[in-house]
Amino acid sequence: MASTRDDQAPLASVRLMLNKHAVALTPILNQVSALPQESHLEYYFVPMQHMELYRPYFRPGKPLKNLKLINFQRPAISLSFYMKHKYKLDRNVPIEQVIHHLKEYRDELLNRSLVEQLSPGQIQELQQNDELLRSVRKMPQDYQFCFSNYHHYYRYWYCTFRYFADATLTQLDSDNEHLLKHTERIKNQVHERLNIIFIDPYYITRPVPQDNKFVDRELATYPTQIRQGITTLYIRKTT
């Protein structure tokens, strides 16, 4: 039990911290794409000045199961989100697994019939399943099988972020991570999972092209700026 608790963050306590630190971002005012609007997806944006407070939940190599720090130590200067449909397709299926799957499905319908009346369609399914099970057992060579979760639509949200890769804030890099989502298990029990995305609050609001952020930062160190036509003279003292 102790190892299970070690894999779980105290989400109630984390949410109390997030109530103090999290900020809202919008595609119009910030350099962020359309934000995911999913009931099973919980995520927060935290300015980088609060990042160290979340270090206890940073577990490289052994991540927490219910809390993910998307970009710890790499605060984002821009963000984009996209959905990916993940699935697997297994064509090399042993006949034993096929029979087991058919029996499990039949038993599920039979157990349901003990507590409720099956619909005509379910009764027909049960009959067809029994016929298929007998036929597969008798002549497995007449069939081809594959297992896949493709039509269960396991879709996951990913976050792509750009960040400064060096202390001088002149080198940029990018990465992407998938986001954890709430999952529903047996008897409608919901397992909550949340994500924290750290941001650079200054640069994520600057309306400049991503590759020019380091130029934007350098020019900001010139306190005197004199514009003439399309050219601006930037001046600063050397001492």
Backbone as a ProteinNet text record, in pm:
[ID]
protein_1_A
[PRIMARY]
MASTRDDQAPLASVRLMLNKHAVALTPILNQVSALPQESHLEYYFVPMQHMELYRPYFRPGKPLKNLKLINFQRPAISLSFYMKHKYKLDRNVPIEQVIHHLKEYRDELLNRSLVEQLSPGQIQELQQNDELLRSVRKMPQDYQFCFSNYHHYYRYWYCTFRYFADATLTQLDSDNEHLLKHTERIKNQVHERLNIIFIDPYYITRPVPQDNKFVDRELATYPTQIRQGITTLYIRKTT
[TERTIARY]
82	0	84.9	200.1	284.9	334.9	373	423.4	314.8	189.8	79.4	59.8	66	51.3	165.6	286.6	401.2	385.3	304.5	283.8	173.5	106.1	-7.2	23.2	-5	9.2	-119	-108.6	-229.7	-297.8	-388.1	-445.5	-519.2	-580.7	-650.9	-552.4	-436.6	-335.2	-277.3	-256.8	-202.5	-300.2	-429.1	-528	-531.5	-505.6	-498.8	-384.1	-270.4	-157.8	-193.7	-259.7	-294.1	-394.5	-480.9	-574.5	-501.4	-380.4	-301.2	-213.6	-169.7	-65.4	-112.8	-213.1	-250.4	-308.5	-280.1	-331.3	-402.9	-482.3	-555.7	-480.2	-483.3	-426.1	-535.4	-525.3	-620.6	-544.7	-592.8	-524	-510	-597.9	-592.6	-482.6	-473	-378.1	-243.3	-237.7	-114.8	-74.7	49.2	98.5	66	-59.2	-109.8	-217.9	-219.9	-319.9	-454	-552	-684.1	-669.8	-726.8	-711.6	-809	-765.1	-855.5	-972.3	-1090.7	-1210.4	-1266.9	-1212.8	-1251.3	-1284.5	-1395	-1436	-1340.2	-1271.7	-1182.5	-1039	-1015.2	-880.1	-872.1	-780.8	-764.6	-620.8	-602.5	-468.2	-466.4	-347.4	-330.8	-201.6	-203.5	-83.7	-28	99.4	162.8	284.7	292.1	409.9	536.2	647.6	771.4	824.3	785.9	836.4	786.2	682.1	630.3	676.7	758.2	789.8	856.2	947.5	1020.5	929.2	816	722.7	667	674.6	619.4	727.1	849.9	959.1	932.9	870.4	844.5	765	694.7	615	687	811.3	890.7	962.6	922.5	971.8	1022.6	1137.6	1189.5	1225.6	1186.1	1213.1	1107.6	1035.4	927.4	815.4	747.6	648	527.8	465	340.2	230.7	136.9	31.7	-81.7	-96.8	-213	-176	-48.3	-5.1	115	109.4	220.9	264.3	392.9	452.6	504.4	429	454.3	593.4	634.4	761.4	838	854.9	929.5	1070.9	1117.4	1247.6	1258.3	1147.1	1145.6	1020.7	1009.3	886.5	861.7	737.2	700.5	692	740.8	721.2	615	574.3	459.7	407.8	280.2	214.9	119	110.9	7.3	-37.8	-161.8	-220.7	-276	-266.5	-325.5	-365.3	-460.2	-509.7	-452.4	-420.4	-365.4	-447	-483	-559.7	-460	-452.8	-358.3	-432.5	-376.5	-438.4	-333.2	-369.1	-281	-361.3	-291.7	-354.7	-269.9	-328.1	-257.2	-320.2	-245.1	-297.1	-255.3	-157.8	-110.4	-178.1	-300	-381.8	-394	-349.6	-367.6	-516.9	-551.5	-691.6	-747	-661.1	-705.8	-757.9	-690.9	-735.2	-867.8	-885.2	-1011	-1127.2	-1109.4	-1214.6	-1243.3	-1138.3	-1157	-1236.8	-1207.6	-1278	-1425.8	-1454.9	-1593.5	-1668.9	-1603.8	-1667.9	-1694.6	-1598.9	-1616.4	-1735.5	-1747.7	-1859.3	-1992.9	-1995.2	-2118.4	-2156.4	-2057.3	-2085.2	-2135.4	-2085	-2130.4	-2278.5	-2320.9	-2462.2	-2548.4	-2498	-2573.3	-2591	-2486.1	-2495.4	-2592.1	-2594.4	-2686.8	-2830.8	-2852.6	-2988.9	-3044.2	-2955.7	-3001.1	-3062	-3024.2	-3072.7	-3164.5	-3164.6	-3252.6	-3290.3	-3397.2	-3443.1	-3364.2	-3308.6	-3231.6	-3324.3	-3274.6	-3351.5	-3346.8	-3439.1	-3434	-3298.2	-3237.9	-3106.3	-2999.6	-3004.4	-2907.4	-2926.5	-3050.7	-3077.6	-3020.3	-3038.4	-2982.9	-2829.9	-2770.9	-2625.7	-2577.4	-2648.2	-2610.9	-2615.9	-2720.4	-2733.8	-2622.4	-2597	-2491.3	-2354.7	-2333	-2205.1	-2184.2	-2291.8	-2281.7	-2251.2	-2318.8	-2295.3	-2151.3	-2103.1	-1966.4	-1864.8	-1890	-1798.7	-1786.6	-1897.9	-1895.4	-1820.3	-1845.8	-1783.9	-1633.5	-1590.8	-1447.7	-1375.5	-1437.3	-1377	-1361.8	-1463.1	-1463.9	-1372.7	-1374	-1297.1	-1221.9	-1123.8	-1050.7	-976.9	-941.8	-869.3	-954.9	-1085.2	-1174	-1182.4	-1109.3	-1122.4	-986.2	-991.6	-876.8	-916.8	-821.7	-852.4	-753	-800.4	-710	-775.6	-692.9	-738.9	-697.6	-787.9	-753.9	-846.3	-795.2	-878.2	-904.8	-890.6	-904.6	-1039.2	-1147.6	-1280	-1323.4	-1235.5	-1264.4	-1221.7	-1156.2	-1120.5	-1042.5	-930.2	-840.2	-761.9	-818.9	-757	-688.8	-569.3	-490.5	-449.7	-453.1	-408.6	-258.3	-193.1	-50.5	-29.6	76.3	113.4	253.1	265	395.7	433.3	555.3	596.7	737.4	758.1	890.4	942.6	1072.7	1131.8	1275.9	1330.7	1470.4	1555.7	1654.2	1734.2	1865	1891.9	2016.7	1991.3	2087	2071.1	2070.5	2130.5	2134.5	2006.3	1917.3	1788.9	1808.7	1907.7	1931.8	1909.4	1904	1883	1744	1673.8	1538.5	1535.2	1444.2	1422.5	1273	1231.3	1089.9	1078.3	965.5	939.6	788.5	745.1	601.9	581.5	469.3	434.6	285.5	248	105	50.7	-76.4	-141.6	-217.9	-213.5	-292.4	-439.8	-527.7	-670.5	-740.6	-855.4	-937.4	-984	-987.1	-1034.7	-1147.2	-1238.5	-1353.3	-1338	-1345.3	-1325.3	-1455.3	-1440.6	-1556.1	-1650.1	-1780.1	-1885.4	-1875.4	-1835.1	-1829.3	-1733.1	-1636.6	-1537.3	-1439.1	-1423.2	-1337	-1201.5	-1095.9	-959.8	-914.4	-896.7	-862.1	-712.3	-677.5	-539.1	-532	-429.4	-418.6	-278.2	-268.6	-145.2	-112.5	16.1	62.6	160.7	134.2	219	278.8	410.7	477.9	503.1	486.1	498.3	591.5	651.6	723.6	619.6	572.7	460.2	491.6	620	655.4	652.8	725.4	739.4	616.7	536.2	417.5	310.3	330.9	236.6	293.8	418.7	481	441.5	381.8	338.8	454.2	555.2	669.8	687.7	743.4	767.4	855.1	830.2	899.7	1051.3	1101.8	1245.8	1314.8	1237.7	1297.4	1285.9	1247.1	1230.6	1363.6	1473.5	1601.5	1643	1605.8	1632.8	1548.9	1424.2	1335.2	1392.5	1447.7	1506.3	1629.8	1715.1	1837.1	1804.7	1712.7	1679.2	1614.8	1551.4	1489.9	1593.8	1722	1827.9	1881.4	1832.9	1869.1	1760.4	1787.4	1681.6	1638.7	1729.9	1697.7	1669.5	1553.9	1515.6	1462.4	1528.4	1491.3	1451.4	1326.5	1275.2	1273.2	1322.2	1317.9	1283.5	1168.1	1122.4	1096.9	1156.7	1136.3	1250.9	1345.1	1461.2	1461.9	1494.7	1503.9	1647.6	1698.2	1830.2	1814.8	1887.3	1883.1	2013.5	2003.8	2122.3	2121.6	2241.4	2259.8	2401.9	2424.8	2557.1	2638.6	2768.5	2856.3	2903.4	2884.9	2927.3	2811.8
-121.3	0	125.6	120.8	239.4	279.8	178.5	211.1	274	230.6	289.3	435.2	464.7	603.4	689.8	631.7	707.2	746.5	671.1	699.9	802.1	844.8	934.9	1068.5	1177	1309.3	1345.1	1422.3	1467.1	1578.9	1542.6	1639.5	1753	1724.9	1831.2	1940.3	1901.3	1998.4	2071.1	1997.4	2059.1	2163.4	2132.9	2228.2	2355.5	2342	2461.4	2551.8	2492.8	2570.7	2634.1	2556.6	2606.5	2721.2	2720.4	2831.9	2963.7	2956.7	3077.2	3114.2	3013.9	3038	3034.3	2953.7	2932.1	3058.9	3075.7	3189.9	3138.8	3225.5	3190.6	3243.1	3167	3209.3	3203.6	3292.7	3292.4	3304.8	3239.9	3246.4	3387.4	3476.8	3612.6	3695.3	3684.2	3766	3698.7	3568	3494.4	3408.2	3365.9	3280.3	3135	3103.3	2970.5	2937.7	2811.6	2771.7	2753.1	2709.5	2681.2	2583	2617.1	2534.5	2416.8	2299.9	2184	2210.3	2176.6	2187.5	2047.8	1974.8	1836	1816.2	1751.4	1730.5	1638.1	1549.6	1454.2	1505.8	1629.6	1685	1802.7	1794.7	1901.1	1951.2	2078.3	2133.2	2278.3	2321.5	2455.8	2517.3	2650.1	2724.1	2795.6	2771.7	2829.7	2911	3040.8	3122.3	3062.4	3079.1	3011.3	3055.1	3172.2	3214.5	3125.8	3045.4	2954.1	2809.5	2788.7	2652.5	2568.6	2626.3	2549.6	2493.2	2556	2505.5	2368.2	2335.4	2208.8	2101.6	2133.4	2037.5	1904.4	1903.4	1773.5	1674.6	1726.9	1640	1607.6	1652.3	1625.1	1492.3	1391	1255	1196.2	1242.2	1184.9	1038.2	957.4	814.9	735.5	798.3	731.6	833	869.4	976.8	938.7	1039.1	1018.8	976.5	896.6	845.9	945.7	1039.7	1128.6	1275.7	1305.3	1444.7	1448.3	1535.9	1547.2	1692.2	1716.1	1846.9	1843	1902.6	1887.3	1934.2	2048.9	2108.1	2171.1	2095.3	2145.8	2184	2301.4	2358.9	2404.7	2401.7	2448.1	2532.7	2646.5	2726.6	2767.8	2757	2776.8	2924.1	2954.8	3088.4	3084.6	2964.1	2946.7	2805.3	2786.8	2657.7	2625.7	2500.6	2455.3	2316.7	2283.9	2157.8	2084	1953.1	1872.2	1736.6	1674.3	1544.5	1433.6	1322.6	1208.2	1084.5	1011.4	887.5	772.6	713.4	604.4	471.1	373.8	242.9	138	14.7	-95.1	-196.2	-269	-368.1	-494.3	-600.8	-727.6	-831.3	-871.6	-969.7	-1113.5	-1126.7	-1261.2	-1303.5	-1352.3	-1383.3	-1534.5	-1587.3	-1732	-1765	-1881.4	-1921.4	-1928.7	-1959.4	-1965.7	-1830.3	-1722.5	-1588.9	-1552.8	-1595.9	-1570.1	-1637.9	-1765.5	-1840	-1777.9	-1739	-1675.8	-1546.1	-1468.6	-1342	-1366.3	-1462.9	-1494.5	-1546	-1628.3	-1680.3	-1568.9	-1477.1	-1365.1	-1279.1	-1255	-1174	-1245.2	-1376	-1453.4	-1451.2	-1471.2	-1473.3	-1337.4	-1232	-1097.4	-1079.6	-1126.4	-1117.2	-1208.2	-1326.1	-1418.3	-1362.3	-1304.5	-1245.1	-1127.3	-1052.6	-939.8	-989.3	-1103.1	-1156.8	-1200.9	-1220.8	-1261.3	-1146.4	-1023.8	-907.5	-818.2	-834.1	-752.9	-830.3	-788.7	-856.6	-805.5	-900.6	-861.6	-813.1	-717.5	-668.9	-772.7	-764.9	-859.9	-859.7	-741.2	-732.8	-804.3	-791.6	-859.5	-1011.1	-1054.1	-1197.7	-1253	-1177.7	-1220.4	-1223.6	-1124	-1122.5	-1245.3	-1281.5	-1397.9	-1524.6	-1538.3	-1656.5	-1660.4	-1547.1	-1540.8	-1569.8	-1521.1	-1544.1	-1692.6	-1758.3	-1902	-1979.5	-1943.9	-2011.5	-1988.2	-1864.4	-1832.2	-1906.4	-1914.4	-1984.4	-2132	-2194.9	-2336.6	-2354.7	-2264	-2275.4	-2253	-2154.4	-2126.6	-2242.5	-2300.1	-2415.7	-2533.9	-2551.4	-2666.1	-2645.6	-2524.9	-2499.7	-2366.3	-2353.7	-2227.4	-2185.9	-2286	-2255.1	-2176	-2170.2	-2097.9	-1948.6	-1904.6	-1765.9	-1696.3	-1565.7	-1480.6	-1389.5	-1360.6	-1283.2	-1168.9	-1066.2	-961	-891.4	-837.2	-758.4	-613.9	-522	-379.7	-299	-189.1	-93.9	32.5	19.8	134.8	205.7	132	192.2	230.3	213	264.8	411.2	461.2	603	650.5	585.8	631.3	751.3	866.9	989.6	1060.8	1108.2	1175.4	1313.7	1407.6	1542.4	1553.6	1622.9	1651	1802	1841.1	1982.1	1999.3	2087.2	2124.1	2260.4	2272.9	2400	2437.8	2569.3	2622.9	2691.1	2683.4	2736.7	2779.3	2861	2899.5	2784.4	2742.6	2625.4	2660.1	2788.6	2826.4	2941.4	2963.9	3066.3	3207	3226.7	3360.9	3395.6	3299.8	3318.1	3357.8	3296.1	3323.5	3200.4	3081.8	2958.8	2904	2868.4	2815.1	2665.9	2597.7	2456.6	2428.6	2311.1	2275	2127.8	2092.9	1954.7	1935.7	1812	1786.2	1674.6	1678.5	1580.1	1551.3	1428.5	1398.2	1436.9	1468.9	1510.5	1394.5	1387.1	1287.1	1326.8	1230.3	1259.7	1178.2	1227.6	1151.5	1023.3	914.6	789	734.1	666.1	607.6	457	400.9	257.6	187.9	76.8	-4.8	75.3	56.5	120.7	273.1	325.1	469.4	542.7	471.8	535.5	613.9	741.9	829	844.6	819.4	840.9	976.1	1072	1207.9	1220.7	1291.2	1318	1461.7	1532.5	1671.1	1700.4	1807.9	1848	1992.8	2020.3	2156.1	2194.8	2306.6	2358.2	2489.8	2496.7	2617.5	2711.7	2839.9	2939.4	3051.7	3114.5	3240.4	3350.5	3413.9	3507.6	3629.4	3663.1	3779.4	3744.1	3639.4	3610.6	3542.7	3480.4	3415.9	3519.3	3642.3	3749.7	3843.4	3822.9	3912.8	3874.6	3965.2	3934.2	3942.9	3855.2	3852.3	3710.4	3693.8	3559.2	3478.7	3350.3	3268.8	3272.7	3262.3	3257	3389	3497.1	3627.4	3669.6	3578.5	3617.2	3658.7	3593.5	3632.4	3771.2	3810.1	3945.4	4045.3	4009.3	4094.7	4118.9	4013.4	4026.5	4116.9	4099.2	4181.1	4328.8	4359.7	4499.7	4565.4	4484.1	4539.5	4591.4	4553.2	4600.1	4737.3	4791.4	4927	5022.6	5103.3	5188.3	5303.9	5346.9	5459.1	5406.3	5438.4	5391.7	5509.7	5535	5649.3	5596.7	5616.2	5564.8	5673	5637.1	5728.6	5646.8	5671.9	5591.1	5447.9	5355.9	5215.6	5159.9	5245	5200	5267.9	5189.5	5242	5229.8	5335.5	5335.5	5298.9	5195.4	5150.3	5187.9	5252.8	5305.8	5261.8	5221.1	5194.3	5229.9	5260.5	5294.1	5166.4	5178.3	5063.5	5047	5148.3	5140.9	5177
0	0	0	67.5	74.8	-62	-145.1	-277.7	-363.2	-343.9	-418.8	-381.2	-251.8	-208	-260	-267.7	-315.8	-462.3	-536.7	-678.5	-702.2	-595.4	-607.8	-538.7	-607.4	-546.9	-471.6	-363.7	-292.6	-370	-457	-550.3	-479.8	-366.3	-294	-250.9	-201.4	-160.6	-281.4	-389.7	-511.1	-565.4	-560.9	-611.9	-526.2	-396.7	-311.5	-356.3	-390.5	-442.9	-576.8	-660.6	-793.8	-786.3	-686.1	-668.6	-648.2	-592.5	-568.1	-688.2	-762.3	-862.2	-1007.6	-1037.6	-1177.5	-1240.1	-1368.8	-1444.8	-1568.9	-1627.4	-1749.6	-1871.4	-1977.8	-2105.6	-2212	-2308.4	-2419.2	-2550	-2655.8	-2785.4	-2839.9	-2803.8	-2858.5	-2790.9	-2660.7	-2585.6	-2566	-2575.1	-2547.2	-2666	-2664.6	-2771.9	-2738.9	-2758.6	-2730.1	-2832.3	-2876.1	-2974	-2905.2	-2982	-2924.8	-2810.1	-2696.8	-2576.7	-2579	-2535.1	-2529.9	-2435.4	-2479.1	-2396.7	-2379.7	-2283.1	-2260.7	-2113.1	-2084.7	-1945.7	-1871.2	-1943.9	-1878.1	-1870.5	-1913.5	-1916	-1820.1	-1723.1	-1623.4	-1629.5	-1661.7	-1674	-1626.8	-1582.9	-1527.3	-1580	-1592.7	-1631.7	-1508.6	-1480.2	-1361.6	-1405.1	-1368.4	-1399.8	-1339.4	-1408.4	-1369.7	-1233.7	-1182.4	-1052.1	-938.4	-965.1	-863.2	-885.7	-986.8	-1029.8	-919.9	-843.7	-742.9	-634.4	-613.2	-512	-549.8	-678.8	-726.9	-745.6	-707.6	-723.7	-652.7	-533.6	-468.3	-554.7	-656.5	-742.8	-873.4	-884	-1003.9	-984.1	-1057.7	-1036.4	-1168.1	-1218.3	-1343.8	-1326.8	-1422.3	-1415.8	-1342.2	-1250.2	-1177.3	-1156.2	-1263.2	-1254.1	-1169.1	-1113.7	-1040.6	-1137.6	-1088.7	-1175.7	-1195.5	-1102.5	-1110.9	-1126.6	-1142.7	-1159	-1251.6	-1351.8	-1445.1	-1457.5	-1431.9	-1457.4	-1600.5	-1689.6	-1832.7	-1872.3	-1821	-1866.2	-1750.6	-1643.2	-1528.4	-1572	-1527.2	-1560.3	-1705.5	-1778.3	-1917.4	-1942.2	-1874.9	-1888.1	-2033.2	-2073.3	-2213.7	-2249.2	-2369.5	-2426.3	-2535.5	-2573.1	-2662.7	-2644.9	-2674.6	-2651.3	-2765.2	-2798.3	-2891.3	-2847.3	-2879.4	-2837	-2958.8	-2955.6	-3061.7	-3005.5	-3071.4	-3026.9	-3114.6	-3051.9	-3123.6	-3090	-3192	-3174.5	-3163.6	-3043.1	-3021.2	-3019.1	-3088.3	-3092.2	-3126.6	-3109.7	-3149.3	-3230.3	-3314.8	-3401.9	-3398.6	-3348.9	-3334.8	-3425.7	-3529.6	-3625.2	-3591.4	-3504.4	-3466.6	-3336.7	-3350.8	-3234.7	-3217.2	-3103.6	-3078.2	-3067.6	-3116	-3115.8	-2973.7	-2875	-2736.3	-2688.2	-2729.9	-2691	-2757.1	-2879.7	-2950.6	-2878.6	-2845.2	-2775.9	-2639.7	-2569.9	-2439.5	-2452.7	-2554.8	-2576.8	-2605.6	-2688.9	-2722.4	-2599.1	-2518.1	-2396.9	-2296.6	-2282.8	-2190.9	-2232.1	-2362.3	-2411.7	-2388.5	-2414.2	-2391.1	-2243.4	-2156.1	-2012.1	-1963.3	-2022.8	-1984.8	-2016	-2134.2	-2170.9	-2083.7	-2053.7	-1968.6	-1828	-1773.8	-1640	-1638.7	-1747.3	-1755	-1758.9	-1824.2	-1835.3	-1700.8	-1601.3	-1469	-1389.8	-1425.3	-1349.2	-1431.3	-1561.5	-1645.4	-1770.4	-1831.3	-1952	-2071.8	-2146.9	-2264.4	-2374.7	-2451.9	-2566	-2677	-2774	-2886.4	-2956.6	-2968.8	-3032.8	-2951.5	-2818.7	-2733.4	-2735.5	-2740.8	-2750.8	-2880.5	-2987	-3115.7	-3111.4	-3046	-3029.9	-2955.3	-2850	-2770.4	-2855	-2934.1	-3019.5	-3124.7	-3186	-3288.3	-3228.1	-3106.7	-3039.8	-3010.8	-2965.4	-2938.2	-3066.2	-3174.3	-3302.8	-3349.9	-3334.8	-3377.3	-3291.9	-3162.8	-3073	-3111	-3139.8	-3179.4	-3311.8	-3403.8	-3535.7	-3529	-3447.8	-3435.7	-3369.7	-3269.1	-3203.4	-3300.6	-3385.4	-3475.6	-3596	-3653.4	-3775.7	-3766.4	-3680.3	-3666	-3793	-3877.4	-4000.4	-4099.3	-4077.7	-4168.5	-4136.5	-4035.6	-3991.5	-3982.7	-3993.7	-3962.7	-3847.2	-3758.8	-3639	-3621.7	-3556	-3509.1	-3390.4	-3301.9	-3188.5	-3210.9	-3177	-3187.5	-3097.3	-3048.2	-2972.4	-3054.8	-3185.6	-3275.2	-3258.2	-3253.4	-3247.3	-3106.1	-3009.6	-2875.8	-2863	-2967.1	-2974.6	-2851.7	-2828.3	-2722.9	-2775.3	-2752.1	-2800.9	-2685.7	-2712.6	-2610.1	-2657.9	-2565.1	-2596.2	-2573.3	-2665	-2654.4	-2648.6	-2581.3	-2570.2	-2628.8	-2726.2	-2780.8	-2725.5	-2675	-2614.5	-2659.9	-2670.8	-2700	-2574.4	-2555.9	-2433.5	-2460.6	-2370.9	-2379.9	-2328.3	-2408.7	-2374.8	-2305.5	-2283.6	-2217.2	-2121	-2033.3	-1929.8	-1986.1	-2103.5	-2162.5	-2237.5	-2247.6	-2317.9	-2463.8	-2527	-2668.4	-2756	-2695.6	-2771.2	-2741.3	-2847.5	-2832.8	-2862.2	-2798.2	-2826.7	-2810.9	-2851.9	-2840.4	-2802.8	-2746.1	-2706.5	-2700.5	-2683.2	-2667.6	-2567.3	-2498.3	-2396.6	-2405.4	-2373	-2367.8	-2230.8	-2226.1	-2102.3	-2041	-1909.2	-1838.2	-1841.5	-1836.2	-1836.4	-1729	-1685.3	-1591.7	-1660.9	-1585.5	-1641.4	-1555.6	-1620.8	-1551.3	-1549.4	-1430.4	-1413.9	-1374.9	-1306.9	-1269.2	-1179.3	-1200.3	-1122.2	-1126.4	-1242.3	-1266.5	-1172.8	-1117	-1031.1	-1117.2	-1087.3	-1166.8	-1098.7	-1173.2	-1125.6	-1180.4	-1092.2	-1134.6	-1158.5	-1264.8	-1298.3	-1350.2	-1310.8	-1356.9	-1408.8	-1485.9	-1552.1	-1515.9	-1499.6	-1473.6	-1582.5	-1646.4	-1754	-1707	-1702	-1655	-1772.2	-1746.7	-1853.8	-1811.9	-1910.7	-1891.3	-1912.6	-1806.4	-1820.1	-1906.2	-1920.2	-2002.2	-2150	-2186.5	-2329.5	-2389.7	-2308	-2365.2	-2399.6	-2356.1	-2391.9	-2496.8	-2538.4	-2634.6	-2776.7	-2851.2	-2988	-3087	-3069.4	-3161.5	-3212.3	-3333.1	-3385.2	-3289.7	-3281.8	-3184	-3200	-3322.2	-3343	-3314.4	-3294.7	-3268.9	-3123.4	-3036.8	-2897.3	-2834.5	-2872.7	-2814.6	-2862	-2985.5	-3032.9	-2954.9	-2933.3	-2855.7	-2715.9	-2656.2	-2523.6	-2526.5	-2627.7	-2635.8	-2654.7	-2744	-2769.5	-2648.7	-2564.7	-2444.8	-2345.7	-2363.3	-2273.2	-2313.3	-2424.5	-2466.6	-2419.1	-2314.9	-2258.7	-2349.5	-2436.8	-2525.9	-2665.8	-2715.9	-2848.1	-2929.3	-3042.2	-3126.3	-3262.8	-3294.6	-3420.5	-3526.2	-3645.3	-3759.7	-3883.1	-3939.3	-4051.5	-4007.1	-4081.2	-4047	-3962.9	-3924.6	-3846.6	-3710.7	-3608.9	-3473.7	-3424	-3363.9	-3302.7	-3155.6	-3113.4	-2974.6	-2905.9	-2792.3	-2723.2	-2576.6	-2529	-2387.1	-2348.1	-2224.5	-2175.3	-2153.6	-2171.4	-2154	-2011.2	-1930	-1788.7	-1699.6
[MASK]
+++++++++++++++++++++++++++++++++++++++++++++++++++++++++++++++++++++++++++++++++++++++++++++++++++++++++++++++++++++++++++++++++++++++++++++++++++++++++++++++++++++++++++++++++++++++++++++++++++++++++++++++++++++++++++++++++++++++++++++++

